[in-house]
Tab-separated table of C-alpha atoms and ligand atoms in Angstrom:
chain	number	residue	atom	x	y	z
A	1063	MET	CA	87.758	11.644	4.140
A	1064	PRO	CA	89.100	14.928	2.606
A	1065	LEU	CA	86.929	16.979	0.046
A	1066	VAL	CA	86.594	15.498	-3.356
A	1067	THR	CA	86.260	17.024	-6.624
A	1068	THR	CA	83.079	16.250	-8.784
A	1069	THR	CA	84.928	14.312	-11.467
A	1070	GLU	CA	84.237	10.896	-10.014
A	1071	MET	CA	80.626	11.634	-8.873
A	1072	PHE	CA	79.673	13.096	-12.104
A	1073	LYS	CA	81.028	10.097	-14.153
A	1074	LYS	CA	79.063	7.682	-12.052
A	1075	ALA	CA	75.849	9.861	-12.172
A	1076	TYR	CA	76.179	10.152	-16.007
A	1077	GLU	CA	76.586	6.397	-16.409
A	1078	GLY	CA	73.868	5.553	-13.738
A	1079	GLY	CA	71.285	8.021	-14.973
A	1080	TYR	CA	70.931	10.000	-11.912
A	1081	ALA	CA	72.023	13.419	-10.600
A	1082	ILE	CA	73.933	14.754	-7.577
A	1083	GLY	CA	72.194	17.354	-5.299
A	1084	ALA	CA	73.943	20.664	-4.950
A	1085	PHE	CA	72.468	22.333	-2.038
A	1086	ASN	CA	73.405	25.879	-1.094
A	1087	VAL	CA	74.498	26.405	2.550
A	1088	ASN	CA	74.691	29.523	4.657
A	1089	ASN	CA	74.849	28.225	8.344
A	1090	MET	CA	75.425	25.282	10.507
A	1091	GLU	CA	71.790	24.215	10.809
A	1092	ILE	CA	71.403	24.037	6.940
A	1093	ILE	CA	74.682	22.074	6.527
A	1094	GLN	CA	73.516	19.428	9.269
A	1095	GLY	CA	70.086	19.068	7.825
A	1096	ILE	CA	71.454	18.368	4.286
A	1097	THR	CA	74.460	16.147	5.595
A	1098	GLU	CA	72.304	14.244	7.992
A	1099	ALA	CA	70.023	13.351	5.014
A	1100	ALA	CA	72.883	12.449	2.791
A	1101	GLN	CA	74.427	10.231	5.660
A	1102	GLU	CA	71.221	8.201	6.201
A	1103	LEU	CA	70.911	7.726	2.573
A	1104	ASN	CA	74.638	7.231	1.741
A	1105	ALA	CA	74.458	9.748	-0.895
A	1106	PRO	CA	77.540	11.838	-2.507
A	1107	LEU	CA	77.007	15.509	-2.244
A	1108	VAL	CA	77.909	18.907	-3.381
A	1109	LEU	CA	77.587	21.660	-0.743
A	1110	GLN	CA	77.810	25.056	-2.507
A	1111	VAL	CA	78.502	28.552	-1.155
A	1112	SER	CA	77.472	31.825	-3.039
A	1113	SER	CA	79.410	34.991	-2.676
A	1114	GLY	CA	76.483	36.130	-0.566
A	1115	ALA	CA	76.833	33.193	1.719
A	1116	ARG	CA	80.506	33.688	2.021
A	1117	LYS	CA	79.996	37.425	2.909
A	1118	TYR	CA	77.195	36.567	5.501
A	1119	ALA	CA	79.040	33.480	7.275
A	1120	ASN	CA	82.641	34.004	6.548
A	1121	HIS	CA	84.792	31.673	4.449
A	1122	THR	CA	86.635	30.328	7.385
A	1123	TYR	CA	83.365	29.329	9.268
A	1124	LEU	CA	81.903	27.846	6.280
A	1125	THR	CA	84.768	25.693	5.382
A	1126	LYS	CA	85.133	24.530	9.017
A	1127	LEU	CA	81.496	23.466	9.221
A	1128	VAL	CA	81.999	21.477	5.923
A	1129	GLU	CA	85.080	19.995	7.608
A	1130	ALA	CA	83.034	18.840	10.392
A	1131	ALA	CA	80.361	17.490	7.995
A	1132	LEU	CA	83.180	15.292	6.442
A	1133	GLN	CA	84.416	13.967	9.672
A	1134	GLU	CA	80.830	13.126	10.832
A	1135	THR	CA	79.628	11.488	7.582
A	1136	GLY	CA	82.687	10.093	6.016
A	1137	LEU	CA	80.812	10.820	2.696
A	1138	PRO	CA	82.224	12.119	-0.653
A	1139	ILE	CA	81.614	15.740	-0.375
A	1140	ALA	CA	82.607	18.498	-2.844
A	1141	LEU	CA	82.680	22.119	-1.664
A	1142	HIS	CA	81.885	24.390	-4.513
A	1143	LEU	CA	81.720	28.114	-5.230
A	1144	ASP	CA	78.140	28.798	-6.754
A	1145	HIS	CA	78.030	31.793	-9.182
A	1146	GLY	CA	81.557	33.041	-9.000
A	1147	ASP	CA	81.721	36.190	-10.997
A	1148	THR	CA	85.336	37.312	-10.989
A	1149	PHE	CA	88.802	35.415	-11.386
A	1150	GLU	CA	89.670	36.961	-8.030
A	1151	LEU	CA	86.893	35.539	-6.293
A	1152	CYS	CA	87.236	32.002	-7.653
A	1153	LYS	CA	91.122	32.191	-6.908
A	1154	SER	CA	90.161	33.053	-3.424
A	1155	CYS	CA	87.875	29.915	-2.990
A	1156	ILE	CA	90.585	27.793	-4.580
A	1157	ASP	CA	93.350	28.997	-2.433
A	1158	GLY	CA	90.979	28.725	0.472
A	1159	GLY	CA	90.403	24.919	0.064
A	1160	PHE	CA	87.275	24.542	-2.314
A	1161	SER	CA	87.445	21.664	-4.554
A	1162	SER	CA	85.037	22.949	-7.250
A	1163	VAL	CA	84.210	26.539	-8.443
A	1164	MET	CA	81.644	27.923	-10.825
A	1165	ILE	CA	82.761	30.921	-13.156
A	1166	ASP	CA	79.558	32.380	-14.200
A	1167	GLY	CA	80.430	34.413	-17.217
A	1168	SER	CA	76.799	34.119	-18.782
A	1169	HIS	CA	76.310	37.742	-18.668
A	1170	HIS	CA	79.490	38.438	-20.952
A	1171	SER	CA	79.766	38.107	-24.743
A	1172	PHE	CA	80.744	34.626	-26.018
A	1173	GLU	CA	84.172	35.687	-26.375
A	1174	GLU	CA	84.614	37.285	-23.021
A	1175	ASN	CA	83.000	34.377	-21.303
A	1176	ILE	CA	85.551	31.987	-22.875
A	1177	LYS	CA	88.394	34.332	-21.942
A	1178	LEU	CA	87.287	34.624	-18.168
A	1179	THR	CA	86.403	30.949	-17.871
A	1180	ARG	CA	89.680	29.850	-19.449
A	1181	GLN	CA	91.736	31.937	-16.909
A	1182	VAL	CA	89.748	30.309	-14.192
A	1183	VAL	CA	90.193	26.783	-15.568
A	1184	GLU	CA	93.962	27.093	-15.849
A	1185	TYR	CA	94.396	28.231	-12.217
A	1186	ALA	CA	91.983	25.750	-10.886
A	1187	HIS	CA	93.394	22.756	-12.786
A	1188	ASP	CA	96.860	23.643	-11.643
A	1189	HIS	CA	95.488	23.535	-8.054
A	1190	GLY	CA	93.423	20.226	-8.162
A	1191	CYS	CA	90.037	21.987	-8.465
A	1192	VAL	CA	87.328	21.601	-11.058
A	1193	VAL	CA	85.430	24.230	-12.908
A	1194	GLU	CA	81.694	24.722	-13.984
A	1195	GLY	CA	81.082	27.368	-16.537
A	1196	GLU	CA	77.780	28.667	-17.934
A	1197	LEU	CA	76.226	29.227	-21.449
A	1198	GLY	CA	72.851	30.805	-21.664
A	1199	ARG	CA	71.225	32.976	-19.066
A	1200	LEU	CA	68.662	32.176	-16.329
A	1201	ALA	CA	65.910	34.434	-15.146
A	1202	GLY	CA	65.526	35.346	-11.587
A	1203	VAL	CA	67.215	36.739	-8.590
A	1204	GLU	CA	70.698	35.476	-7.302
A	1205	ASP	CA	72.558	37.667	-4.764
A	1206	ASP	CA	72.281	41.271	-6.180
A	1207	VAL	CA	71.746	40.381	-9.676
A	1208	ASP	CA	68.222	40.245	-10.807
A	1209	VAL	CA	67.802	38.960	-14.434
A	1210	SER	CA	64.565	39.745	-16.060
A	1211	GLU	CA	62.571	37.394	-18.186
A	1212	GLU	CA	63.444	39.488	-21.126
A	1213	ASP	CA	67.190	39.350	-20.527
A	1214	ALA	CA	67.252	35.615	-19.932
A	1215	SER	CA	68.037	33.374	-22.898
A	1216	TYR	CA	68.177	29.686	-23.542
A	1217	THR	CA	71.597	28.005	-24.160
A	1218	ARG	CA	72.363	27.865	-27.921
A	1219	PRO	CA	73.476	24.158	-28.513
A	1220	GLU	CA	75.794	25.316	-31.441
A	1221	GLU	CA	77.968	27.013	-28.997
A	1222	VAL	CA	78.592	24.187	-26.449
A	1223	GLU	CA	81.243	22.242	-28.310
A	1224	GLU	CA	83.441	25.370	-28.918
A	1225	PHE	CA	82.993	26.560	-25.364
A	1226	VAL	CA	83.872	23.464	-23.650
A	1227	ALA	CA	86.834	22.770	-25.949
A	1228	ARG	CA	88.284	26.314	-25.529
A	1229	THR	CA	87.725	26.751	-21.867
A	1230	GLY	CA	88.486	23.131	-20.736
A	1231	VAL	CA	85.534	23.435	-18.280
A	1232	ASP	CA	84.754	20.316	-16.217
A	1233	SER	CA	80.993	20.710	-16.385
A	1234	LEU	CA	78.595	23.143	-17.925
A	1235	ALA	CA	75.501	24.926	-16.639
A	1236	ILE	CA	72.694	25.404	-19.188
A	1237	ALA	CA	69.619	27.474	-19.478
A	1238	ILE	CA	66.511	25.454	-20.600
A	1239	GLY	CA	63.820	27.213	-18.752
A	1240	THR	CA	64.574	26.868	-15.197
A	1241	SER	CA	65.156	30.153	-13.129
A	1242	HIS	CA	66.322	31.246	-9.756
A	1243	GLY	CA	63.981	31.886	-6.745
A	1244	ALA	CA	60.518	30.763	-5.983
A	1245	PHE	CA	58.697	32.433	-8.723
A	1246	LYS	CA	59.558	30.588	-11.870
A	1247	PHE	CA	56.453	30.533	-13.708
A	1248	LYS	CA	53.533	33.210	-13.701
A	1249	PRO	CA	50.445	32.194	-12.060
A	1250	GLY	CA	48.252	30.022	-14.564
A	1251	GLN	CA	51.314	29.516	-16.727
A	1252	LYS	CA	52.241	25.792	-17.387
A	1253	PRO	CA	55.871	24.897	-16.402
A	1254	GLU	CA	57.839	23.927	-19.282
A	1255	LEU	CA	61.549	22.965	-19.943
A	1256	ARG	CA	63.234	22.931	-23.054
A	1257	PHE	CA	64.321	19.151	-23.176
A	1258	ASP	CA	64.866	19.545	-26.815
A	1259	ILE	CA	67.787	21.840	-26.218
A	1260	LEU	CA	69.088	19.448	-23.467
A	1261	GLU	CA	68.879	16.543	-25.878
A	1262	GLU	CA	70.698	18.360	-28.552
A	1263	ILE	CA	73.426	19.350	-25.974
A	1264	GLU	CA	73.767	15.695	-24.983
A	1265	ARG	CA	74.135	14.737	-28.652
A	1266	ARG	CA	76.763	17.216	-29.054
A	1267	LEU	CA	78.651	16.637	-25.886
A	1268	PRO	CA	78.453	12.762	-25.243
A	1269	GLY	CA	79.379	11.892	-21.694
A	1270	PHE	CA	79.840	15.595	-20.524
A	1271	PRO	CA	78.134	16.486	-17.308
A	1272	ILE	CA	75.504	19.112	-17.594
A	1273	VAL	CA	74.384	21.180	-14.549
A	1274	LEU	CA	70.751	22.534	-13.950
A	1275	HIS	CA	70.380	25.698	-11.847
A	1276	GLY	CA	67.274	27.212	-10.478
A	1277	ALA	CA	65.885	23.787	-9.741
A	1278	SER	CA	63.766	24.157	-6.794
A	1279	SER	CA	60.541	22.756	-6.954
A	1280	VAL	CA	59.116	25.197	-4.396
A	1281	VAL	CA	57.517	22.529	-2.199
A	1282	PRO	CA	54.000	23.790	-1.844
A	1283	GLU	CA	53.839	22.193	1.815
A	1284	TYR	CA	56.349	24.897	2.876
A	1285	VAL	CA	54.803	27.688	0.953
A	1286	LYS	CA	51.481	26.823	2.715
A	1287	MET	CA	53.225	26.758	6.015
A	1288	ILE	CA	54.565	30.361	5.582
A	1289	ASN	CA	51.156	31.793	4.243
A	1290	GLU	CA	49.173	30.067	6.983
A	1291	ASN	CA	51.406	31.546	9.831
A	1292	GLY	CA	51.389	35.067	8.955
A	1293	GLY	CA	53.323	35.138	5.712
A	1294	ALA	CA	52.050	36.739	2.460
A	1295	MET	CA	53.904	34.894	-0.397
A	1296	PRO	CA	52.197	35.545	-3.703
A	1297	ASP	CA	51.642	32.312	-5.780
A	1298	ALA	CA	54.854	30.546	-6.291
A	1299	ILE	CA	55.514	27.924	-8.821
A	1300	GLY	CA	58.548	25.756	-9.197
A	1301	ILE	CA	60.015	23.183	-11.289
A	1302	PRO	CA	57.812	19.945	-11.300
A	1303	GLU	CA	59.717	16.942	-9.848
A	1304	ASP	CA	58.964	14.713	-12.811
A	1305	MET	CA	60.868	17.230	-15.046
A	1306	LEU	CA	63.798	16.979	-12.723
A	1307	ARG	CA	63.856	13.129	-12.884
A	1308	LYS	CA	63.709	13.135	-16.498
A	1309	ALA	CA	66.554	15.677	-16.573
A	1310	ALA	CA	68.746	13.551	-13.934
A	1311	ALA	CA	68.022	10.494	-16.281
A	1312	MET	CA	69.730	12.435	-19.235
A	1313	ALA	CA	73.002	14.341	-19.270
A	1314	VAL	CA	72.209	16.440	-16.168
A	1315	CYS	CA	74.543	15.369	-13.444
A	1316	LYS	CA	74.164	18.238	-10.878
A	1317	ILE	CA	70.792	19.832	-9.830
A	1318	ASN	CA	71.148	23.074	-7.770
A	1319	ILE	CA	68.577	23.580	-5.007
A	1320	ASP	CA	68.404	26.588	-2.757
A	1321	SER	CA	64.896	28.063	-2.671
A	1322	ASP	CA	63.467	24.830	-1.326
A	1323	LEU	CA	65.840	25.056	1.620
A	1324	ARG	CA	65.008	28.558	2.368
A	1325	LEU	CA	61.166	27.879	2.133
A	1326	ALA	CA	61.594	24.718	4.479
A	1327	MET	CA	63.351	26.606	6.986
A	1328	THR	CA	61.230	29.709	6.936
A	1329	GLY	CA	57.952	27.849	6.767
A	1330	THR	CA	58.989	25.708	9.787
A	1331	ILE	CA	60.117	28.715	11.841
A	1332	ARG	CA	56.993	30.520	11.027
A	1333	LYS	CA	54.814	27.785	12.248
A	1334	TYR	CA	56.832	27.263	15.219
A	1335	PHE	CA	56.256	30.924	16.297
A	1336	ALA	CA	52.578	30.737	15.513
A	1337	ASP	CA	52.175	27.813	17.767
A	1338	HIS	CA	54.652	29.012	20.481
A	1339	PRO	CA	54.496	32.887	20.394
A	1340	ASP	CA	56.340	33.168	23.898
A	1341	HIS	CA	59.386	31.058	23.088
A	1342	PHE	CA	62.929	32.794	22.546
A	1343	ASP	CA	65.392	29.948	22.727
A	1344	PRO	CA	66.902	29.725	19.084
A	1345	ARG	CA	67.451	26.048	19.475
A	1346	GLN	CA	63.807	25.536	20.137
A	1347	TYR	CA	62.739	26.763	16.502
A	1348	LEU	CA	66.139	25.922	14.532
A	1349	LYS	CA	65.783	22.104	15.689
A	1350	PRO	CA	62.635	21.564	13.697
A	1351	ALA	CA	63.742	23.776	10.884
A	1352	ARG	CA	66.808	21.607	10.638
A	1353	GLU	CA	64.769	18.430	10.690
A	1354	ASN	CA	62.469	19.703	7.854
A	1355	ILE	CA	65.507	20.503	5.765
A	1356	LYS	CA	66.656	17.025	6.379
A	1357	LEU	CA	63.200	15.523	5.336
A	1358	MET	CA	63.035	17.749	2.202
A	1359	VAL	CA	66.577	16.717	1.101
A	1360	ALA	CA	66.183	13.058	1.838
A	1361	HIS	CA	62.915	13.241	-0.407
A	1362	LYS	CA	65.009	14.995	-3.255
A	1363	MET	CA	67.800	12.448	-3.137
A	1364	LYS	CA	65.441	9.346	-3.004
A	1365	HIS	CA	62.632	10.340	-5.141
A	1366	VAL	CA	63.952	12.973	-7.646
A	1367	LEU	CA	67.746	12.806	-7.882
A	1368	GLY	CA	68.132	9.246	-7.513
A	1369	CYS	CA	71.675	9.549	-5.838
A	1370	ASP	CA	70.644	7.591	-2.606
A	1371	GLY	CA	73.127	4.646	-1.958
A	1372	LYS	CA	75.516	5.941	-4.530
A	1373	ALA	CA	78.173	7.181	-2.150
B	25	G3H	O1	71.697	31.017	-7.457
B	25	G3H	C1	71.565	31.558	-6.426
B	25	G3H	C2	71.558	31.015	-5.090
B	25	G3H	O2	70.143	30.707	-4.674
B	25	G3H	C3	72.289	31.569	-4.068
B	25	G3H	O3	71.552	32.790	-3.518
B	25	G3H	O4	73.270	34.485	-3.711
B	25	G3H	O5	71.288	34.727	-2.279
B	25	G3H	O6	73.151	33.258	-1.610
B	25	G3H	P1	72.388	33.904	-2.848
B	26	13P	P1	66.707	27.783	-6.780
B	26	13P	O1	66.514	29.267	-6.441
B	26	13P	O2	65.762	27.091	-7.878
B	26	13P	O3	66.900	26.873	-5.564
B	26	13P	O4	68.095	27.464	-7.573
B	26	13P	C1	69.303	27.534	-6.808
B	26	13P	C2	70.450	27.815	-7.651
B	26	13P	O5	70.425	27.604	-8.887
B	26	13P	C3	71.784	28.152	-7.068
B	26	13P	O6	72.741	28.334	-7.878
B	27	ZN	ZN1	72.174	29.070	-9.822
């Protein structure tokens, strides 16, 4: 099966009250762990590549690995650019075979965001590719951009209709209190999301797919594995899974997860070396890391996103 866009998968997810998992990929083991879970659960999937991932692993290597995953699984998979920041980057990914791109103009003014997003949409739609835009600004670290809590801002519901109408985007990422990275809330702070904003956006854009970034739960088991095996992560708090379930049952059709993959991989490798300090064959430690990524992704698909059996 060739790559698909997100159009059909989002339509079904919206109607079915579940969400598609969008997982960040950087190398073969991550892609294999995610896609093996999806295959066992017959789940549709978004594999997403940041500009940092593309610099690290190279566009051709990543697209060929995803091509292999398509061949091995036969699943509906969309290959998506995560946080594209320029028209040129989006164009390069569209020309290079991606089926979906995000243009993240959220750090620009409303008018500049519309102008840039519209430019990407025109090119993408002419080439059979779909586009995710963003309104509102998440806190946290993505690539080399670090948005402080003071600079973060919730999406303003009164702007969404105009943004969608004038840009022609296919989906919209919003800011309701999630953030990038492992440290989403301060120690002692109660995690909270602005479901009232999501509800108002859903009311204003009926049937339109919404995207939630910064949605890792920062699975405590993996943080523990890091800290019990020589790591020193300060208290990390993620998005409670019941909140993600609630968002998935609403207009949220795509939920982005990266930090949980990083923690699963790093926690497993740290534990492996604590148990086997003399081993040096990368296959020995990458195999359990891949297996734990698979287990974590399967848990998310089955118990949080609800996309299992929907391929
Ligand atoms: O939202 C950001 C993702 O976690 C990707 O992170 O830009 O470091 O690859 P990265
Ligand atoms: P996390 O850092 O919560 O995994 O968010 C990932 C993300 O939003 C990728 O775009
Ligand atoms: Zn993101």
